[in-house]
mmCIF file of C-alpha atoms and ligand atoms in Angstrom:
data_model
loop_
_atom_site.group_PDB
_atom_site.id
_atom_site.type_symbol
_atom_site.label_atom_id
_atom_site.label_comp_id
_atom_site.label_asym_id
_atom_site.label_seq_id
_atom_site.Cartn_x
_atom_site.Cartn_y
_atom_site.Cartn_z
ATOM 1 C CA UNK A 127 75.182 86.459 62.447
ATOM 2 C CA UNK A 128 75.028 82.258 63.230
ATOM 3 C CA UNK A 129 76.519 82.180 67.030
ATOM 4 C CA UNK A 130 77.294 78.426 66.928
ATOM 5 C CA UNK A 131 79.822 77.260 69.396
ATOM 6 C CA UNK A 132 82.502 75.278 67.854
ATOM 7 C CA UNK A 133 84.811 73.143 69.827
ATOM 8 C CA UNK A 134 88.042 73.967 69.821
ATOM 9 C CA UNK A 135 89.994 74.074 67.371
ATOM 10 C CA UNK A 136 92.711 71.521 66.415
ATOM 11 C CA UNK A 137 96.563 73.268 66.844
ATOM 12 C CA UNK A 138 97.290 72.251 63.380
ATOM 13 C CA UNK A 139 95.399 71.426 60.232
ATOM 14 C CA UNK A 140 95.851 67.621 60.038
ATOM 15 C CA UNK A 141 97.182 66.413 56.960
ATOM 16 C CA UNK A 142 94.566 65.837 54.102
ATOM 17 C CA UNK A 143 92.256 68.689 55.986
ATOM 18 C CA UNK A 144 91.388 71.756 54.083
ATOM 19 C CA UNK A 145 93.167 74.448 55.502
ATOM 20 C CA UNK A 146 91.510 77.037 56.640
ATOM 21 C CA UNK A 147 94.380 79.695 55.778
ATOM 22 C CA UNK A 148 97.340 78.531 53.849
ATOM 23 C CA UNK A 149 100.338 80.359 52.774
ATOM 24 C CA UNK A 150 102.787 78.680 50.832
ATOM 25 C CA UNK A 151 106.210 79.456 49.554
ATOM 26 C CA UNK A 152 105.429 83.543 50.428
ATOM 27 C CA UNK A 153 107.493 86.268 49.079
ATOM 28 C CA UNK A 154 107.848 89.972 48.470
ATOM 29 C CA UNK A 155 111.087 92.174 47.809
ATOM 30 C CA UNK A 156 110.062 95.770 48.826
ATOM 31 C CA UNK A 157 112.747 98.442 47.985
ATOM 32 C CA UNK A 158 114.783 96.053 46.815
ATOM 33 C CA UNK A 159 114.662 93.735 50.405
ATOM 34 C CA UNK A 160 113.193 90.767 50.221
ATOM 35 C CA UNK A 161 110.691 91.643 53.858
ATOM 36 C CA UNK A 162 109.259 88.451 53.257
ATOM 37 C CA UNK A 163 110.920 85.051 52.908
ATOM 38 C CA UNK A 164 109.299 82.066 51.212
ATOM 39 C CA UNK A 165 106.731 81.905 54.373
ATOM 40 C CA UNK A 166 104.952 78.986 54.455
ATOM 41 C CA UNK A 167 102.396 78.796 57.136
ATOM 42 C CA UNK A 168 99.179 76.002 57.585
ATOM 43 C CA UNK A 169 96.134 77.298 60.033
ATOM 44 C CA UNK A 170 93.392 75.456 60.643
ATOM 45 C CA UNK A 171 89.508 76.362 60.019
ATOM 46 C CA UNK A 172 88.755 78.312 63.719
ATOM 47 C CA UNK A 173 92.130 78.811 64.315
ATOM 48 C CA UNK A 174 93.454 81.922 65.574
ATOM 49 C CA UNK A 175 97.222 82.527 65.271
ATOM 50 C CA UNK A 176 99.056 85.460 66.756
ATOM 51 C CA UNK A 177 102.018 86.761 64.293
ATOM 52 C CA UNK A 178 105.375 87.880 66.949
ATOM 53 C CA UNK A 179 108.504 89.434 65.800
ATOM 54 C CA UNK A 180 110.472 92.227 66.080
ATOM 55 C CA UNK A 181 109.582 95.839 64.305
ATOM 56 C CA UNK A 182 109.891 95.540 61.243
ATOM 57 C CA UNK A 183 110.212 91.884 61.111
ATOM 58 C CA UNK A 184 107.773 91.321 58.118
ATOM 59 C CA UNK A 185 103.901 91.152 60.074
ATOM 60 C CA UNK A 186 102.282 93.451 58.586
ATOM 61 C CA UNK A 187 103.629 92.770 55.275
ATOM 62 C CA UNK A 188 102.681 89.411 55.613
ATOM 63 C CA UNK A 189 99.188 90.613 56.691
ATOM 64 C CA UNK A 190 98.782 92.812 53.658
ATOM 65 C CA UNK A 191 99.286 89.747 51.370
ATOM 66 C CA UNK A 192 97.056 87.574 53.206
ATOM 67 C CA UNK A 193 94.008 90.700 52.525
ATOM 68 C CA UNK A 194 95.211 91.508 48.954
ATOM 69 C CA UNK A 195 96.862 95.013 49.402
ATOM 70 C CA UNK A 196 100.263 93.426 48.655
ATOM 71 C CA UNK A 197 100.822 91.090 45.439
ATOM 72 C CA UNK A 198 103.555 88.478 46.260
ATOM 73 C CA UNK A 199 106.790 88.135 44.131
ATOM 74 C CA UNK A 200 106.506 84.244 44.852
ATOM 75 C CA UNK A 201 104.154 82.139 46.167
ATOM 76 C CA UNK A 202 100.484 81.055 47.179
ATOM 77 C CA UNK A 203 97.730 82.394 49.504
ATOM 78 C CA UNK A 204 94.690 80.131 49.550
ATOM 79 C CA UNK A 205 91.447 80.545 51.747
ATOM 80 C CA UNK A 206 89.353 77.429 52.787
ATOM 81 C CA UNK A 207 91.245 75.670 49.799
ATOM 82 C CA UNK A 208 90.489 78.643 46.807
ATOM 83 C CA UNK A 209 93.199 80.266 45.746
ATOM 84 C CA UNK A 210 93.063 83.791 46.016
ATOM 85 C CA UNK A 211 96.354 85.180 45.022
ATOM 86 C CA UNK A 212 95.184 86.551 42.029
ATOM 87 C CA UNK A 213 92.281 88.317 44.006
ATOM 88 C CA UNK A 214 91.601 92.025 44.392
ATOM 89 C CA UNK A 215 91.489 92.864 48.431
ATOM 90 C CA UNK A 216 87.287 93.636 47.745
ATOM 91 C CA UNK A 217 86.795 90.354 46.672
ATOM 92 C CA UNK A 218 88.712 88.180 49.226
ATOM 93 C CA UNK A 219 86.746 86.233 52.041
ATOM 94 C CA UNK A 220 89.084 88.559 54.394
ATOM 95 C CA UNK A 221 88.414 91.273 56.460
ATOM 96 C CA UNK A 222 91.044 93.629 58.373
ATOM 97 C CA UNK A 223 91.134 96.114 61.664
ATOM 98 C CA UNK A 224 93.779 98.175 62.029
ATOM 99 C CA UNK A 225 95.356 99.297 64.797
ATOM 100 C CA UNK A 226 94.215 102.974 64.557
ATOM 101 C CA UNK A 227 90.355 101.611 63.484
ATOM 102 C CA UNK A 228 89.629 103.707 60.644
ATOM 103 C CA UNK A 229 86.221 104.804 62.022
ATOM 104 C CA UNK A 230 83.925 107.730 60.010
ATOM 105 C CA UNK A 231 84.046 110.571 62.338
ATOM 106 C CA UNK A 232 80.814 112.114 60.890
ATOM 107 C CA UNK A 233 79.178 108.687 60.354
ATOM 108 C CA UNK A 234 77.226 107.217 64.060
ATOM 109 C CA UNK A 235 78.310 103.673 65.013
ATOM 110 C CA UNK A 236 75.838 102.166 62.966
ATOM 111 C CA UNK A 237 76.384 103.577 59.784
ATOM 112 C CA UNK A 238 79.789 103.178 60.791
ATOM 113 C CA UNK A 239 79.678 99.188 60.692
ATOM 114 C CA UNK A 240 76.684 99.520 57.942
ATOM 115 C CA UNK A 241 78.970 101.124 55.510
ATOM 116 C CA UNK A 242 80.957 97.716 53.795
ATOM 117 C CA UNK A 243 77.330 95.965 53.297
ATOM 118 C CA UNK A 244 76.515 99.537 51.480
ATOM 119 C CA UNK A 245 79.344 99.079 49.058
ATOM 120 C CA UNK A 246 77.918 95.507 48.833
ATOM 121 C CA UNK A 247 74.765 96.459 47.607
ATOM 122 C CA UNK A 248 73.504 94.690 50.386
ATOM 123 C CA UNK A 249 69.309 94.680 50.343
ATOM 124 C CA UNK A 250 68.155 97.792 53.292
ATOM 125 C CA UNK A 251 66.370 95.828 55.795
ATOM 126 C CA UNK A 252 69.282 92.913 55.267
ATOM 127 C CA UNK A 253 71.875 95.904 56.327
ATOM 128 C CA UNK A 254 69.424 96.735 59.233
ATOM 129 C CA UNK A 255 69.046 92.905 60.407
ATOM 130 C CA UNK A 256 73.008 92.644 59.792
ATOM 131 C CA UNK A 257 74.432 95.276 61.579
ATOM 132 C CA UNK A 258 71.331 95.315 64.689
ATOM 133 C CA UNK A 259 73.287 91.603 65.185
ATOM 134 C CA UNK A 260 76.967 92.333 65.326
ATOM 135 C CA UNK A 261 76.361 95.385 67.437
ATOM 136 C CA UNK A 262 74.866 92.932 69.590
ATOM 137 C CA UNK A 263 77.178 91.063 69.443
ATOM 138 C CA UNK A 264 80.025 93.076 70.498
ATOM 139 C CA UNK A 265 78.479 94.771 73.104
ATOM 140 C CA UNK A 266 77.413 98.187 71.343
ATOM 141 C CA UNK A 267 74.036 98.225 71.302
ATOM 142 C CA UNK A 268 73.079 101.122 73.101
ATOM 143 C CA UNK A 269 75.875 103.346 70.637
ATOM 144 C CA UNK A 270 74.418 102.571 67.875
ATOM 145 C CA UNK A 271 73.847 106.318 66.656
ATOM 146 C CA UNK A 272 76.869 107.394 68.561
ATOM 147 C CA UNK A 273 79.516 108.539 66.657
ATOM 148 C CA UNK A 274 82.858 107.736 67.201
ATOM 149 C CA UNK A 275 84.466 110.860 69.625
ATOM 150 C CA UNK A 276 81.694 109.992 71.955
ATOM 151 C CA UNK A 277 82.373 106.368 72.931
ATOM 152 C CA UNK A 278 85.619 105.523 74.397
ATOM 153 C CA UNK A 279 88.894 103.756 72.397
ATOM 154 C CA UNK A 280 88.269 100.197 73.514
ATOM 155 C CA UNK A 281 84.281 101.252 72.472
ATOM 156 C CA UNK A 282 85.373 102.446 69.106
ATOM 157 C CA UNK A 283 88.039 99.047 68.296
ATOM 158 C CA UNK A 284 85.073 96.796 69.034
ATOM 159 C CA UNK A 285 82.882 98.894 66.805
ATOM 160 C CA UNK A 286 86.244 98.626 63.897
ATOM 161 C CA UNK A 287 85.906 94.228 65.019
ATOM 162 C CA UNK A 288 81.792 94.814 64.214
ATOM 163 C CA UNK A 289 82.928 96.518 60.810
ATOM 164 C CA UNK A 290 84.820 93.888 59.870
ATOM 165 C CA UNK A 291 82.329 91.550 61.340
ATOM 166 C CA UNK A 292 79.263 91.938 59.610
ATOM 167 C CA UNK A 293 80.889 90.907 56.573
ATOM 168 C CA UNK A 294 80.588 87.462 56.751
ATOM 169 C CA UNK A 295 84.772 86.796 56.656
ATOM 170 C CA UNK A 296 85.905 83.485 56.454
ATOM 171 C CA UNK A 297 89.147 85.176 57.449
ATOM 172 C CA UNK A 298 89.441 87.800 60.159
ATOM 173 C CA UNK A 299 93.016 89.495 60.103
ATOM 174 C CA UNK A 300 94.220 92.124 63.012
ATOM 175 C CA UNK A 301 97.078 94.676 63.442
ATOM 176 C CA UNK A 302 98.065 95.205 66.002
ATOM 177 C CA UNK A 303 94.672 96.505 66.693
ATOM 178 C CA UNK A 304 94.827 96.741 70.760
ATOM 179 C CA UNK A 305 98.454 99.044 70.402
ATOM 180 C CA UNK A 306 95.783 102.824 71.318
ATOM 181 C CA UNK A 307 94.923 101.639 74.249
ATOM 182 C CA UNK A 308 95.963 101.468 77.810
ATOM 183 C CA UNK A 309 97.278 98.860 79.453
ATOM 184 C CA UNK A 310 94.033 97.544 81.884
ATOM 185 C CA UNK A 311 91.336 97.675 78.092
ATOM 186 C CA UNK A 312 93.795 95.954 76.419
ATOM 187 C CA UNK A 313 93.626 92.586 78.384
ATOM 188 C CA UNK A 314 89.490 93.382 78.797
ATOM 189 C CA UNK A 315 89.451 93.578 74.965
ATOM 190 C CA UNK A 316 91.564 91.445 73.620
ATOM 191 C CA UNK A 317 89.723 88.820 75.921
ATOM 192 C CA UNK A 318 86.376 90.050 74.355
ATOM 193 C CA UNK A 319 88.170 89.249 70.726
ATOM 194 C CA UNK A 320 89.204 85.916 71.393
ATOM 195 C CA UNK A 321 85.396 85.441 72.614
ATOM 196 C CA UNK A 322 84.206 86.323 69.992
ATOM 197 C CA UNK A 323 86.130 84.364 67.994
ATOM 198 C CA UNK A 324 85.945 81.862 69.365
ATOM 199 C CA UNK A 325 81.534 81.521 69.652
ATOM 200 C CA UNK A 326 81.949 82.668 65.565
ATOM 201 C CA UNK A 327 84.603 80.350 65.046
ATOM 202 C CA UNK A 328 86.402 82.092 62.760
ATOM 203 C CA UNK A 329 90.323 81.692 61.310
ATOM 204 C CA UNK A 330 91.785 84.526 62.292
ATOM 205 C CA UNK A 331 95.673 86.115 62.006
ATOM 206 C CA UNK A 332 96.304 88.567 65.027
ATOM 207 C CA UNK A 333 99.546 90.758 64.186
ATOM 208 C CA UNK A 334 101.272 92.226 67.093
ATOM 209 C CA UNK A 335 104.632 92.717 68.925
ATOM 210 C CA UNK A 336 103.414 92.113 72.604
ATOM 211 C CA UNK A 337 103.689 87.787 73.011
ATOM 212 C CA UNK A 338 102.334 88.027 76.178
ATOM 213 C CA UNK A 339 99.178 89.474 74.096
ATOM 214 C CA UNK A 340 100.267 86.784 71.477
ATOM 215 C CA UNK A 341 100.784 83.798 73.963
ATOM 216 C CA UNK A 342 97.320 84.164 75.796
ATOM 217 C CA UNK A 343 94.917 84.291 73.150
ATOM 218 C CA UNK A 344 96.276 82.246 70.664
ATOM 219 C CA UNK A 345 95.180 78.649 69.390
ATOM 220 C CA UNK A 346 99.514 78.797 68.164
ATOM 221 C CA UNK A 347 102.098 81.724 67.558
ATOM 222 C CA UNK A 348 104.437 81.881 64.631
ATOM 223 C CA UNK A 349 107.537 84.105 65.538
ATOM 224 C CA UNK A 350 108.638 85.615 62.478
ATOM 225 C CA UNK A 351 111.786 86.967 61.985
ATOM 226 C CA UNK A 352 113.502 88.787 59.092
ATOM 227 C CA UNK A 353 110.605 88.006 56.900
ATOM 228 C CA UNK A 354 111.205 84.574 58.112
ATOM 229 C CA UNK A 355 108.761 82.273 60.722
ATOM 230 C CA UNK A 356 111.405 80.455 62.889
ATOM 231 C CA UNK A 357 108.892 78.552 64.989
ATOM 232 C CA UNK A 358 104.835 77.901 65.396
ATOM 233 C CA UNK A 359 104.096 76.137 68.286
ATOM 234 C CA UNK A 360 101.538 76.395 71.345
ATOM 235 C CA UNK A 361 102.229 78.979 73.692
ATOM 236 C CA UNK A 362 102.843 76.571 76.361
ATOM 237 C CA UNK A 363 105.616 75.237 73.644
ATOM 238 C CA UNK A 364 106.696 77.667 72.275
ATOM 239 C CA UNK A 365 108.166 78.790 76.240
ATOM 240 C CA UNK A 366 109.116 75.354 77.516
ATOM 241 C CA UNK A 367 110.975 74.574 74.247
ATOM 242 C CA UNK A 368 111.940 77.289 72.109
ATOM 243 C CA UNK A 369 113.082 75.969 68.952
ATOM 244 C CA UNK A 370 116.137 78.454 67.986
ATOM 245 C CA UNK A 371 117.969 80.632 70.410
ATOM 246 C CA UNK A 372 116.629 83.577 68.202
ATOM 247 C CA UNK A 373 113.117 82.486 69.858
ATOM 248 C CA UNK A 374 114.318 81.533 73.000
ATOM 249 C CA UNK A 375 115.663 85.352 73.820
ATOM 250 C CA UNK A 376 112.276 86.170 72.597
ATOM 251 C CA UNK A 377 110.025 84.916 74.404
ATOM 252 C CA UNK A 378 109.458 85.367 77.881
ATOM 253 C CA UNK A 379 112.700 86.288 80.112
ATOM 254 C CA UNK A 380 116.384 84.329 79.661
ATOM 255 C CA UNK A 381 119.422 84.006 80.551
ATOM 256 C CA UNK A 382 121.940 83.199 77.718
ATOM 257 C CA UNK A 383 125.575 82.341 78.668
ATOM 258 C CA UNK A 384 128.341 80.762 75.866
ATOM 259 C CA UNK A 385 129.803 77.100 76.828
ATOM 260 C CA UNK A 386 132.193 78.317 78.829
ATOM 261 C CA UNK A 387 129.835 79.743 81.653
ATOM 262 C CA UNK A 388 128.747 75.674 82.495
ATOM 263 C CA UNK A 389 132.133 74.189 82.328
ATOM 264 C CA UNK A 390 132.334 72.961 78.681
ATOM 265 C CA UNK A 391 134.115 75.097 76.502
ATOM 266 C CA UNK A 392 132.486 73.852 73.482
ATOM 267 C CA UNK A 393 132.061 76.039 70.461
ATOM 268 C CA UNK A 394 128.776 76.899 68.687
ATOM 269 C CA UNK A 395 127.084 75.617 71.977
ATOM 270 C CA UNK A 396 124.989 77.992 73.937
ATOM 271 C CA UNK A 397 122.738 77.984 76.687
ATOM 272 C CA UNK A 398 119.325 79.949 77.898
ATOM 273 C CA UNK A 399 118.347 79.936 81.209
ATOM 274 C CA UNK A 400 115.330 80.550 82.812
ATOM 275 C CA UNK A 401 115.173 83.018 85.964
ATOM 276 C CA UNK A 402 113.024 80.547 87.817
ATOM 277 C CA UNK A 403 115.027 78.101 87.214
ATOM 278 C CA UNK A 404 117.888 80.285 89.109
ATOM 279 C CA UNK A 405 117.930 78.925 92.935
ATOM 280 C CA UNK A 406 119.359 80.501 95.328
ATOM 281 C CA UNK A 407 120.774 77.838 97.260
ATOM 282 C CA UNK A 408 124.018 78.163 99.457
ATOM 283 C CA UNK A 409 125.700 74.637 97.981
ATOM 284 C CA UNK A 410 125.208 76.498 94.670
ATOM 285 C CA UNK A 411 128.311 78.551 92.524
ATOM 286 C CA UNK A 412 129.374 81.632 94.694
ATOM 287 C CA UNK A 413 127.999 85.288 93.479
ATOM 288 C CA UNK A 414 127.177 88.414 94.858
ATOM 289 C CA UNK A 415 123.491 90.135 94.795
ATOM 290 C CA UNK A 416 124.180 93.379 92.317
ATOM 291 C CA UNK A 417 120.691 94.156 92.053
ATOM 292 C CA UNK A 418 117.019 93.984 93.457
ATOM 293 C CA UNK A 419 113.528 94.761 91.744
ATOM 294 C CA UNK A 420 111.566 94.204 94.047
ATOM 295 C CA UNK A 421 107.239 92.673 91.745
ATOM 296 C CA UNK A 422 104.995 92.675 94.121
ATOM 297 C CA UNK A 423 105.005 88.082 94.601
ATOM 298 C CA UNK A 424 108.593 87.862 93.245
ATOM 299 C CA UNK A 425 112.102 89.561 93.074
ATOM 300 C CA UNK A 426 114.078 89.935 89.681
ATOM 301 C CA UNK A 427 117.656 89.652 90.980
ATOM 302 C CA UNK A 428 121.070 90.569 89.211
ATOM 303 C CA UNK A 429 123.790 87.670 90.918
ATOM 304 C CA UNK A 430 126.941 88.123 89.397
ATOM 305 C CA UNK A 431 128.745 84.237 88.771
ATOM 306 C CA UNK A 432 131.568 84.156 87.230
ATOM 307 C CA UNK A 433 131.837 87.227 85.220
ATOM 308 C CA UNK A 434 128.438 86.136 84.768
ATOM 309 C CA UNK A 435 125.039 88.535 85.049
ATOM 310 C CA UNK A 436 122.654 85.954 86.074
ATOM 311 C CA UNK A 437 118.870 87.086 86.596
ATOM 312 C CA UNK A 438 116.928 85.520 89.060
ATOM 313 C CA UNK A 439 113.393 85.309 89.900
ATOM 314 C CA UNK A 440 112.930 84.927 93.651
ATOM 315 C CA UNK A 441 109.894 84.007 95.974
ATOM 316 C CA UNK A 442 109.786 84.887 99.285
ATOM 317 C CA UNK A 443 113.113 86.914 101.280
ATOM 318 C CA UNK A 444 114.259 88.488 98.324
ATOM 319 C CA UNK A 445 118.440 89.055 99.499
ATOM 320 C CA UNK A 446 119.763 92.472 99.131
ATOM 321 C CA UNK A 447 122.218 94.085 97.399
ATOM 322 C CA UNK A 448 126.124 93.485 97.804
ATOM 323 C CA UNK A 449 124.964 90.192 99.601
ATOM 324 C CA UNK A 450 127.231 87.179 98.519
ATOM 325 C CA UNK A 451 125.085 84.235 97.810
ATOM 326 C CA UNK A 452 125.567 80.583 95.962
ATOM 327 C CA UNK A 453 123.416 80.206 93.148
ATOM 328 C CA UNK A 454 122.393 76.719 91.190
ATOM 329 C CA UNK A 455 120.449 76.274 88.146
ATOM 330 C CA UNK A 456 118.055 73.718 87.614
ATOM 331 C CA UNK A 457 117.425 73.841 84.368
ATOM 332 C CA UNK A 458 119.047 74.658 81.155
ATOM 333 C CA UNK A 459 118.479 74.709 77.196
ATOM 334 C CA UNK A 460 120.873 73.670 75.240
ATOM 335 C CA UNK A 461 121.331 75.169 71.261
ATOM 336 C CA UNK A 462 123.838 74.328 68.824
ATOM 337 C CA UNK A 463 124.701 77.002 66.111
ATOM 338 C CA UNK A 464 121.565 78.599 67.044
ATOM 339 C CA UNK A 465 119.283 75.636 67.422
ATOM 340 C CA UNK A 466 117.714 73.587 70.433
ATOM 341 C CA UNK A 467 119.343 70.194 71.284
ATOM 342 C CA UNK A 468 117.974 69.583 74.512
ATOM 343 C CA UNK A 469 115.307 71.864 76.605
ATOM 344 C CA UNK A 470 116.087 69.514 80.063
ATOM 345 C CA UNK A 471 118.852 70.009 80.847
ATOM 346 C CA UNK A 472 119.211 69.061 83.955
ATOM 347 C CA UNK A 473 122.570 71.406 85.288
ATOM 348 C CA UNK A 474 124.845 69.756 88.677
ATOM 349 C CA UNK A 475 125.698 71.734 91.068
HETATM 350 N N1 ATP B 151 106.338 99.982 50.348
HETATM 351 C C1 ATP B 151 107.689 99.047 50.772
HETATM 352 N N2 ATP B 151 109.207 99.836 49.935
HETATM 353 C C2 ATP B 151 110.275 99.557 51.360
HETATM 354 N N3 ATP B 151 109.836 98.580 52.137
HETATM 355 C C3 ATP B 151 108.872 98.531 53.072
HETATM 356 C C4 ATP B 151 108.011 98.960 52.424
HETATM 357 N N4 ATP B 151 106.499 98.299 53.340
HETATM 358 C C5 ATP B 151 107.857 97.719 54.342
HETATM 359 N N5 ATP B 151 108.894 98.135 53.868
HETATM 360 C C6 ATP B 151 109.738 97.516 55.104
HETATM 361 O O1 ATP B 151 109.568 96.242 54.975
HETATM 362 C C7 ATP B 151 109.848 95.512 56.562
HETATM 363 C C8 ATP B 151 108.693 95.094 57.053
HETATM 364 O O2 ATP B 151 108.223 96.062 57.313
HETATM 365 P P1 ATP B 151 106.755 95.724 57.736
HETATM 366 O O3 ATP B 151 105.768 96.487 58.362
HETATM 367 O O4 ATP B 151 105.748 94.269 57.266
HETATM 368 O O5 ATP B 151 107.480 95.164 59.747
HETATM 369 P P2 ATP B 151 106.067 94.970 61.201
HETATM 370 O O6 ATP B 151 106.815 93.606 61.191
HETATM 371 O O7 ATP B 151 104.565 95.121 60.911
HETATM 372 O O8 ATP B 151 106.938 95.846 61.965
HETATM 373 P P3 ATP B 151 106.585 96.780 62.896
HETATM 374 O O9 ATP B 151 105.735 95.987 64.063
HETATM 375 O O10 ATP B 151 107.077 98.481 63.470
HETATM 376 O O11 ATP B 151 105.051 97.313 63.462
HETATM 377 C C9 ATP B 151 110.626 97.242 57.217
HETATM 378 O O12 ATP B 151 111.596 97.104 57.024
HETATM 379 C C10 ATP B 151 109.855 97.993 56.343
HETATM 380 O O13 ATP B 151 110.910 99.344 56.455
HETATM 381 MG MG1 MG B 152 103.365 96.522 61.718
#
C-alpha cells in the first residue's frame, strides 16, 4: 500500500474540482417514513467527514446508501465524479467497517484480512504481499497468525480496518467503529484511524453519535437531524457559531434561554449561552447556587437567576450550594426562529 504523505485536504471541495464523494439529493423512505430527506453533501478527496446526530436521525441509513446496501428513492451517489448509484455494494469503490468488527472467528487475522481479495480472485502472491503491508500499517504484523478471540478489542478493530484498507478503496466508510471499545481505547484507536486516514489520503465518512469523537478526528462534521443535514462545518466553526438552535443544543454544553431572560421580549428569539461564558461576578445579576459538580480542573455550577437555571463552568475556587452570587453573561448566541442571527452578542451587565 502506497504510503503517500498528502497535504491536508481542503475543508470543502473547491468549486470546479471533482469531489471525492458527492451525495446529491439523496432520499430514502423506509416503513412509510422519509428516513433520509433530500440530503446533499460534497466531500473533498482525502477529506474525513463525520456524520453526527442523535439516535435514529438516519446516519447508518445514509452510510448504507453510500455503500450500496440500500438503493435511494431519489438522488445520486458519485465517487471521484463517477455516478455509482446503480452499482451493487461489491462493485463500488468503497469499503465499510462495522461496529461489531464482523471478523470470522475460525480464521486467523491474516486470513480474515485476505478474505476480500480472495473473493475478488486476486493472485495468491499479491494477496500475501498486500496483507503483510496492511497488517504492518495497522501495527498487527505480530498477530498475523492469531485468531480474533485471542487479540484485544482494539486489535480486533484494527484488523477490521485492515480488512477494509486491503481492498484499496477510494472511499472508507466507518459506522460507529469504536463503540465496542472502552473509553481510553476509543481515544487511542480513533487517533490511529485518523493517522492512517491522513497518511493514505483516503476520503472517509465516519458515523458517530459521540460529538467528542466527531470533533476530534474530522476535517468537517455534518450534524444530522431527522434525515437532513443541519450544518456542515469545521469542528471549531461548529462550536463557535452553530447555525441552528438544534446544533447549538447538540454540540457542547449550553444554556438555552427564552428571550425574556435577557430582558428582550421579542417573539421567536432564543438565546444560547455557553457555560464558559457565564461568569461569577459580584456586579452581575443576583443568583443562588443550586449545585456544584467538581470536574477536577473546573467545576460545573448551577445557579438560579430570575427563575432560570444557568450552568457555569468555574475555574478556581467554586462557590458553595446555597450561596448568593452575582452572575454575568459575557457572550450569547442569538437565534430567530431557530436560525443563528448573531454569534457574538455582548450582554450588558
Ligand atoms: N428497514 C427499515 N424499515 C423501517 N424503518 C427503518 C429501517 N431501517 C431503519 N429504519 C428507521 O430509520 C430511522 C433511522 O435509522 P438509522 O439506523 O439510520 O439511525 P442512526 O442515525 O444510525 O441511529 P443510531 O445512532 O441509533 O445508530 C430509525 O427510526 C429506524 O427505525
Ligand atoms: Mg446507526
